[in-house]
XYZ file of C-alpha atoms in Angstrom:
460
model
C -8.022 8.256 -5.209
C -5.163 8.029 -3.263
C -4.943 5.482 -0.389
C -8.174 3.793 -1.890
C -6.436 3.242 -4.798
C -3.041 2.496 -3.110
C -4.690 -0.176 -0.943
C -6.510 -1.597 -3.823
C -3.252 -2.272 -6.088
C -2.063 -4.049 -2.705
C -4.592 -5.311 -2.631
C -4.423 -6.724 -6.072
C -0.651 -7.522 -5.024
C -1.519 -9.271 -2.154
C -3.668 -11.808 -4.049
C -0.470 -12.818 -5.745
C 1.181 -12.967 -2.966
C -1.235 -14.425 -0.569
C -0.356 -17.056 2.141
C -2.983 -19.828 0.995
C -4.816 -18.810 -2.382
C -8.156 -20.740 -2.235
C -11.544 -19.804 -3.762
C -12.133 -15.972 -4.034
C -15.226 -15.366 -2.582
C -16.792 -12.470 -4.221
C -19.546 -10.040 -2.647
C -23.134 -9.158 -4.336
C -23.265 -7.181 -7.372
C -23.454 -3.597 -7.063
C -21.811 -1.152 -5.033
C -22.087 -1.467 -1.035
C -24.272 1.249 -0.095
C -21.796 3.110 2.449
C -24.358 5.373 3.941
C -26.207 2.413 4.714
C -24.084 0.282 6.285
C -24.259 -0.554 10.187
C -21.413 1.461 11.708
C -19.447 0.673 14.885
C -16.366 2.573 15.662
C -14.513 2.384 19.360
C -12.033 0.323 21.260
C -12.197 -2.533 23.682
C -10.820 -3.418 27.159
C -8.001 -5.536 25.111
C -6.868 -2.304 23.896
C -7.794 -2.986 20.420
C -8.918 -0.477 17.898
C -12.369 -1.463 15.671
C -14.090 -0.509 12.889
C -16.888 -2.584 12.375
C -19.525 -1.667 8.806
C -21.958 -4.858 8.546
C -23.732 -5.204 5.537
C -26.324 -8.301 5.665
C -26.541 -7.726 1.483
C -22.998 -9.198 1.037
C -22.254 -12.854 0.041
C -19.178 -12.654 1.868
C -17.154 -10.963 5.054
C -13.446 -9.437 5.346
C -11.845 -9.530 8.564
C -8.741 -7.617 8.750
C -5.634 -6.746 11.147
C -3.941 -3.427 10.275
C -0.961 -2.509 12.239
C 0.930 0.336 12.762
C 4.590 -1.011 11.867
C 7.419 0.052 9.600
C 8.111 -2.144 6.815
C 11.511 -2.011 7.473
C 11.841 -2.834 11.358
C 11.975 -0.809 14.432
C 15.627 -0.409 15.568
C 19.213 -1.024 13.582
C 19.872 -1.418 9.812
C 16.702 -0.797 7.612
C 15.427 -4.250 6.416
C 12.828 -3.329 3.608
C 10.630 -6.207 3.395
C 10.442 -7.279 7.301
C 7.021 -6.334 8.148
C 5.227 -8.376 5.366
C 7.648 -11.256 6.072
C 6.622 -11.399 9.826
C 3.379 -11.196 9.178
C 3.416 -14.168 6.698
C 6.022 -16.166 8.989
C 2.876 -15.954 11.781
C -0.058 -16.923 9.253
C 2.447 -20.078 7.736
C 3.793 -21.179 11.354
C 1.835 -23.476 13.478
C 0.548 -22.112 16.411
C -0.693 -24.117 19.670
C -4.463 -24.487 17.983
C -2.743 -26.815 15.643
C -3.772 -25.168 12.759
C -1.709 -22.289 10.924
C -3.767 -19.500 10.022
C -2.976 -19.976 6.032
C -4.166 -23.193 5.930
C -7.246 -22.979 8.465
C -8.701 -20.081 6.019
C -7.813 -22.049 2.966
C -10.152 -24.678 4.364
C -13.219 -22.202 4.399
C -12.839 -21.891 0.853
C -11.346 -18.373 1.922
C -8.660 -16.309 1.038
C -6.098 -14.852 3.460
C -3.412 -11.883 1.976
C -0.663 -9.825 3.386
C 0.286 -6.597 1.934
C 2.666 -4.204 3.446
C 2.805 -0.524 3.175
C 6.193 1.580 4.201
C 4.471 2.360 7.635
C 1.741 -0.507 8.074
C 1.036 -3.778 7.263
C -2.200 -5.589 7.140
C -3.348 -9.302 7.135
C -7.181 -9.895 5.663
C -9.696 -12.881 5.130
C -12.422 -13.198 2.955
C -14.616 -15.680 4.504
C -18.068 -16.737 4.268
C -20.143 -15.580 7.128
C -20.921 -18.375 9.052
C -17.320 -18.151 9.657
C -16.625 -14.516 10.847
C -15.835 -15.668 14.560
C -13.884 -18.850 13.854
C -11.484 -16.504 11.890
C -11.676 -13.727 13.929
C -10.778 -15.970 16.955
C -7.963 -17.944 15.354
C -6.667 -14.403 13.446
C -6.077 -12.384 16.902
C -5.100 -15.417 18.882
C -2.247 -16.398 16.359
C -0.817 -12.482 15.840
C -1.743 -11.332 19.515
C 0.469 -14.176 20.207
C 2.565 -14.784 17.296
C 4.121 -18.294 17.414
C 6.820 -18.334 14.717
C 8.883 -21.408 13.646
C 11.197 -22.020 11.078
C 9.246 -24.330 8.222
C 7.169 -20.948 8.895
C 9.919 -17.977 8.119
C 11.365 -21.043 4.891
C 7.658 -20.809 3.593
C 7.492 -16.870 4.243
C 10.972 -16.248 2.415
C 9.930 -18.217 -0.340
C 6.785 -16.305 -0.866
C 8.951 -13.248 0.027
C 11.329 -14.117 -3.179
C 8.939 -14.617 -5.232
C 7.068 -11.048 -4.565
C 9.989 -9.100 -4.610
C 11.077 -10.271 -8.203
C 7.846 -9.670 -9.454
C 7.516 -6.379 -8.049
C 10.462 -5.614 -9.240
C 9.369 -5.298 -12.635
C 6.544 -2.955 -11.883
C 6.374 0.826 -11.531
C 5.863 0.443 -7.922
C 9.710 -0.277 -7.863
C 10.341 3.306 -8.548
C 7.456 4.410 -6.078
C 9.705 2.649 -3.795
C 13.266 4.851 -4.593
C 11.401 7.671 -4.365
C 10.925 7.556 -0.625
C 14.952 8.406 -1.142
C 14.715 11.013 -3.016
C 11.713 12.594 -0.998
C 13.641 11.829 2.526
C 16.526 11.063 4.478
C 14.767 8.861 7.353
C 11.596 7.514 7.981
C 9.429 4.793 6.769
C 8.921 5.938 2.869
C 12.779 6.597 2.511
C 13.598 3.127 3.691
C 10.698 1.638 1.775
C 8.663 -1.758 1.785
C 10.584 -3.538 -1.012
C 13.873 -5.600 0.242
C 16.592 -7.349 -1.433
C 15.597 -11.065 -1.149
C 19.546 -11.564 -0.545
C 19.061 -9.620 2.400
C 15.766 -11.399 3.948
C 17.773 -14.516 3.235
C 20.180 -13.772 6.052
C 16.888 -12.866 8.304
C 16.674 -14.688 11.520
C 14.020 -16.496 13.282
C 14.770 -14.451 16.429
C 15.080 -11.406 14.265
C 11.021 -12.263 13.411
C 10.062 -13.422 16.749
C 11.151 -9.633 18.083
C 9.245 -7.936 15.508
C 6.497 -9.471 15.532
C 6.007 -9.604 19.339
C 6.341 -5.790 18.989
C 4.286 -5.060 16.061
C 1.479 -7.548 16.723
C 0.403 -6.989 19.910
C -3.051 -6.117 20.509
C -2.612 -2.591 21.758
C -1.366 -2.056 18.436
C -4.408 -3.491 16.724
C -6.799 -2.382 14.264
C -9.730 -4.730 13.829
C -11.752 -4.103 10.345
C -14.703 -6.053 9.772
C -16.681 -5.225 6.561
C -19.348 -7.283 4.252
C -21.811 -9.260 6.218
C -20.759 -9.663 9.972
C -22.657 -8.930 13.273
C -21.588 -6.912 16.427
C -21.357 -10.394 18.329
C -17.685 -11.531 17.090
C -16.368 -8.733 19.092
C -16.576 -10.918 21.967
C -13.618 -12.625 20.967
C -11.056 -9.669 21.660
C -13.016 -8.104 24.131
C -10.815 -9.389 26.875
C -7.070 -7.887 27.077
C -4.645 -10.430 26.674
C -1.420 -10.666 28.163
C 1.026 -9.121 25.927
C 2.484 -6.213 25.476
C 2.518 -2.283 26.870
C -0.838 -0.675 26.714
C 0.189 2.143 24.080
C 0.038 1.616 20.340
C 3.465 2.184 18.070
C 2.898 6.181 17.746
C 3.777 7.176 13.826
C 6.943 7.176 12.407
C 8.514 10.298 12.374
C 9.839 11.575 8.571
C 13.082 13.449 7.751
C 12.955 15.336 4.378
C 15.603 15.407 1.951
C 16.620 18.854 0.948
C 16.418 20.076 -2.727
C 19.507 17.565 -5.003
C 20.261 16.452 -8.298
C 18.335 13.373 -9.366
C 19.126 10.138 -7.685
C 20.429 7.155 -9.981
C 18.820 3.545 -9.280
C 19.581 0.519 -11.163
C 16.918 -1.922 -11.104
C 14.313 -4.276 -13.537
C 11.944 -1.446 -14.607
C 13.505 1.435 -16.425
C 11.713 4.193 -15.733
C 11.530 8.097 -14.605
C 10.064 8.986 -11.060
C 8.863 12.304 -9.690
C 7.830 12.736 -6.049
C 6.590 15.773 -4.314
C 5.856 15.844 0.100
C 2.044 17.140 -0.069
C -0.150 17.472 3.122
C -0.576 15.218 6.325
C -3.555 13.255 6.648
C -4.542 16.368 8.822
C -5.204 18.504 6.447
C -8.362 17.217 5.138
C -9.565 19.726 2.693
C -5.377 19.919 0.801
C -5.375 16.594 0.848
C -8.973 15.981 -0.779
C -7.727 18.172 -3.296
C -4.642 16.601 -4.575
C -7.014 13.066 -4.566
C -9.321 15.135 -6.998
C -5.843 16.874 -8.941
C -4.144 13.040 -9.390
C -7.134 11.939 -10.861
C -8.287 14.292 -13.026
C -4.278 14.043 -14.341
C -3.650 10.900 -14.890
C -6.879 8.598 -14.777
C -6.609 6.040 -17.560
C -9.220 7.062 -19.963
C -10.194 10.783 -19.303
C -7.006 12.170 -17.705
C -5.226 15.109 -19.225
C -2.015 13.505 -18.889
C -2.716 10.740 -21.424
C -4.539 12.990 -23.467
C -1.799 14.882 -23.612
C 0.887 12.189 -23.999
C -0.840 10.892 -27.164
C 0.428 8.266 -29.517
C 3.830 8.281 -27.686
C 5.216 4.861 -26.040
C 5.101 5.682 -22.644
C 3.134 4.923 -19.780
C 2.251 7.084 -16.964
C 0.714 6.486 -12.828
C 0.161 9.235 -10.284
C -1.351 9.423 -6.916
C -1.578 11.331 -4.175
C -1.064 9.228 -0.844
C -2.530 10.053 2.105
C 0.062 9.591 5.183
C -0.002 10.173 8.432
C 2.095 13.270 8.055
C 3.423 14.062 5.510
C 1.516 12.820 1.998
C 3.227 12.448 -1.042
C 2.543 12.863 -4.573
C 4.317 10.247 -7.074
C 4.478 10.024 -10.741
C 6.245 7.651 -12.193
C 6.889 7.351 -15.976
C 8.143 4.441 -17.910
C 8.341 3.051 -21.879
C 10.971 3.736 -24.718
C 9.438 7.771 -24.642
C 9.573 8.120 -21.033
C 12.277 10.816 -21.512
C 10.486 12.758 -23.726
C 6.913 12.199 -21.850
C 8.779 13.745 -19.045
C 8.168 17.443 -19.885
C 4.543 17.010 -20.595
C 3.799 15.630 -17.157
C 5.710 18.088 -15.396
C 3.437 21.166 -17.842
C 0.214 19.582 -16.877
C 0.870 19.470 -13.273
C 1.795 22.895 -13.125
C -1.126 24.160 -15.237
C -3.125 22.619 -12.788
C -1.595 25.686 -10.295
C -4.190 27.679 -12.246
C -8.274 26.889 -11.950
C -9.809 24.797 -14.371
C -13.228 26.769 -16.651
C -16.012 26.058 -13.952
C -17.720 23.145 -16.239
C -15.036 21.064 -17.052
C -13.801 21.111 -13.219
C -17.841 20.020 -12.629
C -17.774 17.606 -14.892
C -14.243 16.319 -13.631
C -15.272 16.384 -9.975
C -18.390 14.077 -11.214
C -15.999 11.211 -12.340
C -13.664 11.569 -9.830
C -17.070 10.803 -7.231
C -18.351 8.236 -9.383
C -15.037 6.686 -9.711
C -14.065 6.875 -5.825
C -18.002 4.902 -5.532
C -16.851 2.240 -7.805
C -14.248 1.437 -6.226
C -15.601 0.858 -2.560
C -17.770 -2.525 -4.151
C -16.675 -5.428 -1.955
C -16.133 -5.908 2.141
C -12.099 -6.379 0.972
C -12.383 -2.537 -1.359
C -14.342 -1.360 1.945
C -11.601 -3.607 4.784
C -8.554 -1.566 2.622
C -10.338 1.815 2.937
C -11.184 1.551 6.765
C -7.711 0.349 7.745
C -5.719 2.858 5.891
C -7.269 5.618 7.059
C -7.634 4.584 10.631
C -4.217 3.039 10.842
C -3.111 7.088 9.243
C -5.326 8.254 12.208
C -7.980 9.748 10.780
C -11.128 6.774 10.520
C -13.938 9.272 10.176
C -11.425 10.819 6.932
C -12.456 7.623 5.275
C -14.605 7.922 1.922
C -16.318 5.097 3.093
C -17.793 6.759 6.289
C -21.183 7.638 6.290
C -21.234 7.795 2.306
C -21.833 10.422 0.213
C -22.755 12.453 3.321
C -19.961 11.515 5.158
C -16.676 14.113 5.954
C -14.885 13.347 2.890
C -17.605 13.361 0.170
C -18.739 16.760 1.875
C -14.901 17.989 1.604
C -15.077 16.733 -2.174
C -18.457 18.812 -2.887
C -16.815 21.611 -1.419
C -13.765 21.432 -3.834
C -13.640 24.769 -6.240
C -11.193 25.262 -8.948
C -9.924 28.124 -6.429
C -9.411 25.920 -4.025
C -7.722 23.212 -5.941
C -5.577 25.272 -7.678
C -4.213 26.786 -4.937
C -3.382 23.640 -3.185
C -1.816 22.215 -6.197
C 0.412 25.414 -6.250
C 1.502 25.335 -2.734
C 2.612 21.476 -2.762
C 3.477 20.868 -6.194
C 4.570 23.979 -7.176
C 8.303 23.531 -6.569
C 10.593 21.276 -8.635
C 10.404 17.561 -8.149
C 12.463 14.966 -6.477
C 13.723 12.734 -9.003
C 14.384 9.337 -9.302
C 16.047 7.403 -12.619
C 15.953 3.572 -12.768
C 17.737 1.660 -15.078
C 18.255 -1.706 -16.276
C 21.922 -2.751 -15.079
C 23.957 -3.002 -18.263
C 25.476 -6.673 -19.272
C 29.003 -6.784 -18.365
C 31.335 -7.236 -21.808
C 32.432 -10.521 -22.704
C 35.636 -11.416 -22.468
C 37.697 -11.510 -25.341
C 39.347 -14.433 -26.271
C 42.937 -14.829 -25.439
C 45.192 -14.591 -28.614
C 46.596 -18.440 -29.035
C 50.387 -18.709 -27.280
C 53.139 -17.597 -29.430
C 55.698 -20.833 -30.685
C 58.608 -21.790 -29.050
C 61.900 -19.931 -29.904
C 63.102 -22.983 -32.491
C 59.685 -24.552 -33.360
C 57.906 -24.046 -36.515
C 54.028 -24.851 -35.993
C 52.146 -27.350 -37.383
């Protein structure tokens, strides 16, 4: 599903590039029981936004920050990369506790990640529960407050480096240049992945203004999940010094208008084709282009693959669900990418016409089931929460209230009708499209033809 599945491959990102990579603490078997859980939603005198779901079963806990914050900075030149490089210059600095954040979790036997998102970023902790409120404490004093120093921003640039060359090999690359084919402006066109060249030259002033803007606990979203109590809300519930009152209200988006394909060279060669869908707003369209990307290109029962057969090419889409708009990205890579190409763009538009009544039953089934599975852990349920709450709508979230909650009854309400005609109205148009290449290996020089004798010499 969309931003579940979004903020799971960050997730899964993240754990690569994680500040301090200690012992993964893993919750109990089985899926969390969402309609179950103990929900708290509301905000405290601090100003900060919470979404607490306790769940005594778990082994574990995630605490999370989510912020509302463009990857790319506020004001001036778009620096793709800045938000998650803040956010891991606070965790890696050392803040007047003593202790940096990194290394304090690390100690637990926790894990603490930073993924960024083009308009958000988040920083999480998987901790065991006996030490919810020492993290919870030492999380929102360190970014409400954000101390950054410079073996800090050298430890964050180096983990910075090292993320950006590995995601450049991915298809997320071309997820990435497809914000500039889909828009002019905004968040997605300036994207979250930056040249590490160009966060080279960042400053530690450059950080220090960011993340005093970004951080600050008006701004907040606190997501506990797994098995915390009420209590640790004590520890934000008094506003701190710092900051205007107001959160960062959402980016604004400009769209592109209707062009030939953009050009891109980069490490993944690869085809990518984008299409603006709903806002988060529209619940029902939205729900229905989750169902429509997975019932297209899930791994083993998707009619994309299916259709794509024996050919060498692989083949991701995903509806994600923004704050306004959504957008729908495929992206297609492997030696047959080209020729894959009209195949994926034939089953998304047969989708424009309603599926026979038991095979859309039968693929609504899986797409539940799947959306179930993947909502096992307090760090699945931490990434569902904040995405949807940091995109504004927190009761939106599949987690909420389970299979009775507002988006499993919007899924049960789905008809092939319904779905059809929302696949129609924002993928019905042509595509923007995005090529990547590898750059090509400049020529070696030939070799220079040996000098010419002397007028009067005869060589050797």
């Amino acid at each position: 599903m969309s931003a579940l599945r979004a903020g799971r491959g960050a997730a899964r990102a993240a754990v690569r590039a994680a500040v301090t990579a200690a012992l993964l603490i893993s919750g109990a078997a089985g899926p969390v029981r969402a309609q179950e859980l103990s929900a708290v939603s509301g905000t405290l005198p601090s100003g900060v936004v919470y979404e607490l779901r306790a769940d005594p079963a778990q082994a574990a806990a995630a605490v999370a920050l989510w912020y509302r914050a463009p990857a790319a900075g506020f004001d001036g030149p778009p620096l793709p990369g800045l938000s998650r490089l803040a956010a891991t210059t606070v965790a890696g600095s050392t803040p007047v506790t003593g202790t940096p954040l990194g290394r304090l979790i690390g100690g637990f036997g926790g894990r603490l990640a930073v993924a960024a998102y083009p308009d958000s970023v988040s920083i999480t902790a998987l901790v065991p529960p006996d030490r919810v409120a020492q993290t919870v404490r030492a999380m929102t004093g360190d970014y409400f407050a954000p101390v950054v120093t410079a073996d800090g921003l050298r430890l964050a640039g180096r983990e910075a480096a090292a993320e950006l060359q590995l995601r450049s090999y991915e298809p997320e690359a071309i997820e990435d240049a497809l914000g500039q084919a889909l828009f002019t402006a905004g968040p997605l066109h300036d994207g979250v992945f930056g040249r590490p060249d160009a966060l080279a030259g960042v400053t530690l002033d450059q950080v220090r203004a960011y993340a005093e803007r970004a951080f600050r606990p008006a701004n907040a979203i606190l997501v506990l999940t797994g098995n915390v109590d009420r209590a640790v809300l004590g520890e934000v519930a008094a506003r701190p010094d710092a900051g205007p009152p107001s959160p960062e209200p959402p980016a604004g988006q400009v769209a592109r208008p209707a062009g030939p394909p953009l050009s891109r060279a980069g490490n993944v060669a690869g085809i990518g084709l984008g299409w603006i869908g709903p806002p988060i707003a529209d619940e029902a369209a939205a729900t229905a282009l989750d169902f429509t990307a997975d019932a297209l290109f899930d791994g083993r029962t998707g009619l994309v693959p299916k259709a794509l057969g024996e050919r060498k090419a692989s083949v991701s889409g995903k509806f994600l669900t923004y704050h306004a708009p959504g957008v729908f990205l495929v992206t297609i890579t492997g030696p047959e990418a080209a020729a894959a190409r009209p195949l994926v763009e034939k089953a998304i538009a047969d989708a424009a016409k309603p599926m026979p009544q038991p095979a859309f039953d039968a693929a609504r089934a899986r797409f539940v089931y799947r959306l179930l599975s993947q909502m096992e852990t307090p760090a699945d349920l931490s990434d569902v929460y904040g995405w949807y709450t940091v995109e504004g709508a927190p009761a939106y979230a599949p987690g909420d209230g389970g299979t009775g909650g507002r988006y499993f009854t919007l899924a049960a309400q789905l008809t092939p009708a319904s779905v059809a005609a929302a696949v129609a109205k924002y993928l019905g148009g042509p595509p923007a499209v995005v090529t990547l290449a590898r750059p090509q290996p400049k020529p070696s020089p030939s070799p220079k033809p040996p000098p010419s004798p002397r007028p009067g010499k005869t060589p050797a």
